[in-house]
């Protein structure tokens, strides 16, 4: 699991603190997979294997109920994902790249993603990508990202991430 090295490096006190934050719903664990797979190359089977091992570990070790599939950097989305995610007990899906067939300026940022078998899952497309606010260390404010999300979001609520792919934390 990508989270495993972080978890193993924590002291018992820090682990207890993280578990408490999770139990109080102040920290949400998303994804449920060992790593973020590239869905378009091996297909849905890789997702099933990731969820079979990753999600139970997160629930057992962290005390987290993983409810959201998180795949923000895969270059495509497999049409089996809604069915796979639903059968794994996930309620929603967040992604950034791929799967919109050139509708990047018209697709709503929140929609029901329908799989090949008709299964649907609430999905949030990060319209301004996972670098919603750009590299904040370089003074970018993210006004364009907010405007794009505002234009494409079907409600007055949407998800924006702070930071960028490789970003230095701000103190």
mmCIF file of C-alpha atoms in Angstrom:
data_model
loop_
_atom_site.group_PDB
_atom_site.id
_atom_site.type_symbol
_atom_site.label_atom_id
_atom_site.label_comp_id
_atom_site.label_asym_id
_atom_site.label_seq_id
_atom_site.Cartn_x
_atom_site.Cartn_y
_atom_site.Cartn_z
ATOM 1 C CA UNK A 1 0.000 0.000 0.000
ATOM 2 C CA UNK A 2 1.226 3.487 -0.753
ATOM 3 C CA UNK A 3 0.055 4.488 2.715
ATOM 4 C CA UNK A 4 1.828 1.551 4.392
ATOM 5 C CA UNK A 5 5.344 3.104 4.665
ATOM 6 C CA UNK A 6 3.829 6.240 6.223
ATOM 7 C CA UNK A 7 1.753 4.147 8.634
ATOM 8 C CA UNK A 8 4.675 1.917 9.625
ATOM 9 C CA UNK A 9 6.877 4.968 10.326
ATOM 10 C CA UNK A 10 4.379 6.406 12.820
ATOM 11 C CA UNK A 11 4.794 5.980 16.545
ATOM 12 C CA UNK A 12 2.027 4.154 18.426
ATOM 13 C CA UNK A 13 0.820 7.533 19.734
ATOM 14 C CA UNK A 14 0.625 8.934 16.192
ATOM 15 C CA UNK A 15 -1.227 5.826 15.006
ATOM 16 C CA UNK A 16 -3.713 6.195 17.860
ATOM 17 C CA UNK A 17 -4.155 9.862 16.931
ATOM 18 C CA UNK A 18 -4.766 8.989 13.244
ATOM 19 C CA UNK A 19 -7.253 6.268 14.208
ATOM 20 C CA UNK A 20 -9.087 8.765 16.437
ATOM 21 C CA UNK A 21 -9.238 11.333 13.616
ATOM 22 C CA UNK A 22 -10.610 8.631 11.294
ATOM 23 C CA UNK A 23 -13.188 7.500 13.874
ATOM 24 C CA UNK A 24 -14.292 11.132 14.389
ATOM 25 C CA UNK A 25 -14.558 11.531 10.587
ATOM 26 C CA UNK A 26 -11.987 14.327 10.616
ATOM 27 C CA UNK A 27 -9.660 12.295 8.382
ATOM 28 C CA UNK A 28 -11.017 10.258 5.495
ATOM 29 C CA UNK A 29 -9.083 7.429 3.920
ATOM 30 C CA UNK A 30 -9.905 6.999 0.227
ATOM 31 C CA UNK A 31 -8.910 4.625 -2.544
ATOM 32 C CA UNK A 32 -8.744 1.257 -0.871
ATOM 33 C CA UNK A 33 -5.962 0.030 -3.159
ATOM 34 C CA UNK A 34 -2.279 -0.782 -2.718
ATOM 35 C CA UNK A 35 -1.270 1.647 -5.441
ATOM 36 C CA UNK A 36 -3.118 3.662 -8.036
ATOM 37 C CA UNK A 37 -3.312 1.301 -11.017
ATOM 38 C CA UNK A 38 -3.296 2.326 -14.665
ATOM 39 C CA UNK A 39 -6.720 0.969 -15.557
ATOM 40 C CA UNK A 40 -6.493 1.273 -19.325
ATOM 41 C CA UNK A 41 -3.605 -1.147 -19.739
ATOM 42 C CA UNK A 42 -4.498 -4.267 -17.722
ATOM 43 C CA UNK A 43 -8.243 -3.577 -17.440
ATOM 44 C CA UNK A 44 -10.586 -4.081 -14.513
ATOM 45 C CA UNK A 45 -8.892 -7.162 -13.073
ATOM 46 C CA UNK A 46 -6.044 -5.081 -11.638
ATOM 47 C CA UNK A 47 -8.586 -2.981 -9.758
ATOM 48 C CA UNK A 48 -10.261 -6.066 -8.284
ATOM 49 C CA UNK A 49 -6.935 -7.420 -7.027
ATOM 50 C CA UNK A 50 -5.975 -4.030 -5.555
ATOM 51 C CA UNK A 51 -9.278 -3.761 -3.686
ATOM 52 C CA UNK A 52 -9.204 -7.368 -2.433
ATOM 53 C CA UNK A 53 -6.025 -6.690 -0.493
ATOM 54 C CA UNK A 54 -5.821 -2.917 0.013
ATOM 55 C CA UNK A 55 -9.295 -2.067 1.314
ATOM 56 C CA UNK A 56 -9.386 -4.754 4.070
ATOM 57 C CA UNK A 57 -5.903 -3.695 5.236
ATOM 58 C CA UNK A 58 -7.007 -0.050 5.548
ATOM 59 C CA UNK A 59 -10.130 -1.065 7.413
ATOM 60 C CA UNK A 60 -8.293 -3.454 9.748
ATOM 61 C CA UNK A 61 -5.150 -1.398 10.451
ATOM 62 C CA UNK A 62 -6.499 2.143 10.277
ATOM 63 C CA UNK A 63 -10.069 1.529 11.376
ATOM 64 C CA UNK A 64 -11.236 3.294 8.218
ATOM 65 C CA UNK A 65 -14.411 2.596 6.325
ATOM 66 C CA UNK A 66 -13.194 3.244 2.795
ATOM 67 C CA UNK A 67 -16.147 4.624 0.806
ATOM 68 C CA UNK A 68 -14.548 6.561 -2.045
ATOM 69 C CA UNK A 69 -12.559 5.177 -4.974
ATOM 70 C CA UNK A 70 -9.695 7.565 -5.728
ATOM 71 C CA UNK A 71 -7.856 7.373 -9.023
ATOM 72 C CA UNK A 72 -6.830 10.882 -9.908
ATOM 73 C CA UNK A 73 -3.863 10.223 -12.164
ATOM 74 C CA UNK A 74 -4.702 7.181 -14.291
ATOM 75 C CA UNK A 75 -4.747 8.054 -17.996
ATOM 76 C CA UNK A 76 -8.061 6.351 -18.584
ATOM 77 C CA UNK A 77 -11.018 4.766 -16.853
ATOM 78 C CA UNK A 78 -12.226 1.232 -17.493
ATOM 79 C CA UNK A 79 -15.971 0.841 -18.173
ATOM 80 C CA UNK A 80 -16.094 -1.931 -15.566
ATOM 81 C CA UNK A 81 -15.139 0.412 -12.718
ATOM 82 C CA UNK A 82 -18.652 1.358 -11.515
ATOM 83 C CA UNK A 83 -19.534 -2.319 -11.111
ATOM 84 C CA UNK A 84 -16.200 -3.171 -9.452
ATOM 85 C CA UNK A 85 -16.338 -0.221 -7.070
ATOM 86 C CA UNK A 86 -19.953 -0.892 -6.069
ATOM 87 C CA UNK A 87 -19.277 -4.582 -5.434
ATOM 88 C CA UNK A 88 -16.294 -3.574 -3.288
ATOM 89 C CA UNK A 89 -18.621 -1.453 -1.135
ATOM 90 C CA UNK A 90 -17.548 1.942 -2.469
ATOM 91 C CA UNK A 91 -20.133 4.728 -2.787
ATOM 92 C CA UNK A 92 -18.339 7.283 -4.959
ATOM 93 C CA UNK A 93 -15.414 7.725 -7.334
ATOM 94 C CA UNK A 94 -12.988 10.635 -7.815
ATOM 95 C CA UNK A 95 -10.773 10.909 -10.889
ATOM 96 C CA UNK A 96 -8.921 13.502 -12.893
ATOM 97 C CA UNK A 97 -7.628 12.096 -16.180
ATOM 98 C CA UNK A 98 -9.253 10.249 -19.018
ATOM 99 C CA UNK A 99 -12.634 8.758 -19.664
ATOM 100 C CA UNK A 100 -14.435 11.844 -20.924
ATOM 101 C CA UNK A 101 -13.994 11.375 -24.676
ATOM 102 C CA UNK A 102 -13.101 14.980 -25.432
ATOM 103 C CA UNK A 103 -15.933 16.520 -23.390
ATOM 104 C CA UNK A 104 -13.597 18.372 -21.048
ATOM 105 C CA UNK A 105 -15.332 21.731 -21.456
ATOM 106 C CA UNK A 106 -18.928 20.535 -21.281
ATOM 107 C CA UNK A 107 -19.011 17.475 -18.985
ATOM 108 C CA UNK A 108 -20.417 18.193 -15.508
ATOM 109 C CA UNK A 109 -17.844 17.890 -12.727
ATOM 110 C CA UNK A 110 -20.197 15.593 -10.795
ATOM 111 C CA UNK A 111 -22.169 12.873 -12.559
ATOM 112 C CA UNK A 112 -23.322 9.252 -12.392
ATOM 113 C CA UNK A 113 -20.742 7.061 -14.123
ATOM 114 C CA UNK A 114 -22.501 4.124 -15.769
ATOM 115 C CA UNK A 115 -20.636 0.865 -16.267
ATOM 116 C CA UNK A 116 -21.053 -1.731 -18.982
ATOM 117 C CA UNK A 117 -23.593 -3.669 -16.906
ATOM 118 C CA UNK A 118 -25.646 -0.552 -16.054
ATOM 119 C CA UNK A 119 -24.215 -0.108 -12.545
ATOM 120 C CA UNK A 120 -23.926 3.565 -11.639
ATOM 121 C CA UNK A 121 -21.679 5.332 -9.141
ATOM 122 C CA UNK A 122 -21.583 8.972 -8.076
ATOM 123 C CA UNK A 123 -18.431 10.386 -9.657
ATOM 124 C CA UNK A 124 -16.469 13.588 -9.191
ATOM 125 C CA UNK A 125 -14.261 14.603 -12.086
ATOM 126 C CA UNK A 126 -11.580 17.060 -10.970
ATOM 127 C CA UNK A 127 -12.215 19.493 -13.813
ATOM 128 C CA UNK A 128 -9.086 21.514 -13.070
ATOM 129 C CA UNK A 129 -7.059 18.340 -12.571
ATOM 130 C CA UNK A 130 -5.489 17.358 -9.271
ATOM 131 C CA UNK A 131 -3.459 20.543 -9.275
ATOM 132 C CA UNK A 132 -6.575 22.626 -8.778
ATOM 133 C CA UNK A 133 -4.648 25.508 -7.306
ATOM 134 C CA UNK A 134 -1.419 24.974 -9.179
ATOM 135 C CA UNK A 135 1.845 25.212 -7.335
ATOM 136 C CA UNK A 136 0.917 27.430 -4.415
ATOM 137 C CA UNK A 137 4.591 27.903 -3.644
ATOM 138 C CA UNK A 138 4.804 30.020 -6.804
ATOM 139 C CA UNK A 139 1.940 32.296 -5.818
ATOM 140 C CA UNK A 140 -0.790 30.886 -8.076
ATOM 141 C CA UNK A 141 -4.215 31.428 -6.547
ATOM 142 C CA UNK A 142 -6.341 29.003 -8.485
ATOM 143 C CA UNK A 143 -8.966 31.509 -9.673
ATOM 144 C CA UNK A 144 -9.146 29.825 -13.076
ATOM 145 C CA UNK A 145 -9.626 26.412 -11.432
ATOM 146 C CA UNK A 146 -12.404 27.745 -9.224
ATOM 147 C CA UNK A 147 -14.104 29.378 -12.227
ATOM 148 C CA UNK A 148 -13.903 26.138 -14.237
ATOM 149 C CA UNK A 149 -15.310 24.065 -11.387
ATOM 150 C CA UNK A 150 -18.037 26.649 -10.774
ATOM 151 C CA UNK A 151 -19.060 26.525 -14.436
ATOM 152 C CA UNK A 152 -19.134 22.709 -14.601
ATOM 153 C CA UNK A 153 -20.415 21.778 -11.130
ATOM 154 C CA UNK A 154 -24.138 20.917 -11.053
ATOM 155 C CA UNK A 155 -24.393 22.166 -7.454
ATOM 156 C CA UNK A 156 -22.738 24.876 -5.416
ATOM 157 C CA UNK A 157 -20.444 22.244 -3.864
ATOM 158 C CA UNK A 158 -17.420 20.716 -5.502
ATOM 159 C CA UNK A 159 -14.044 19.260 -4.657
ATOM 160 C CA UNK A 160 -10.867 21.269 -5.152
ATOM 161 C CA UNK A 161 -7.450 19.961 -4.155
ATOM 162 C CA UNK A 162 -4.808 22.273 -2.756
ATOM 163 C CA UNK A 163 -1.282 21.748 -4.050
ATOM 164 C CA UNK A 164 0.124 20.078 -7.084
ATOM 165 C CA UNK A 165 1.817 16.891 -8.226
ATOM 166 C CA UNK A 166 5.102 17.632 -6.517
ATOM 167 C CA UNK A 167 4.733 20.480 -4.069
ATOM 168 C CA UNK A 168 6.654 21.677 -1.072
ATOM 169 C CA UNK A 169 4.380 21.887 2.002
ATOM 170 C CA UNK A 170 3.713 25.414 3.176
ATOM 171 C CA UNK A 171 4.231 26.226 6.830
#
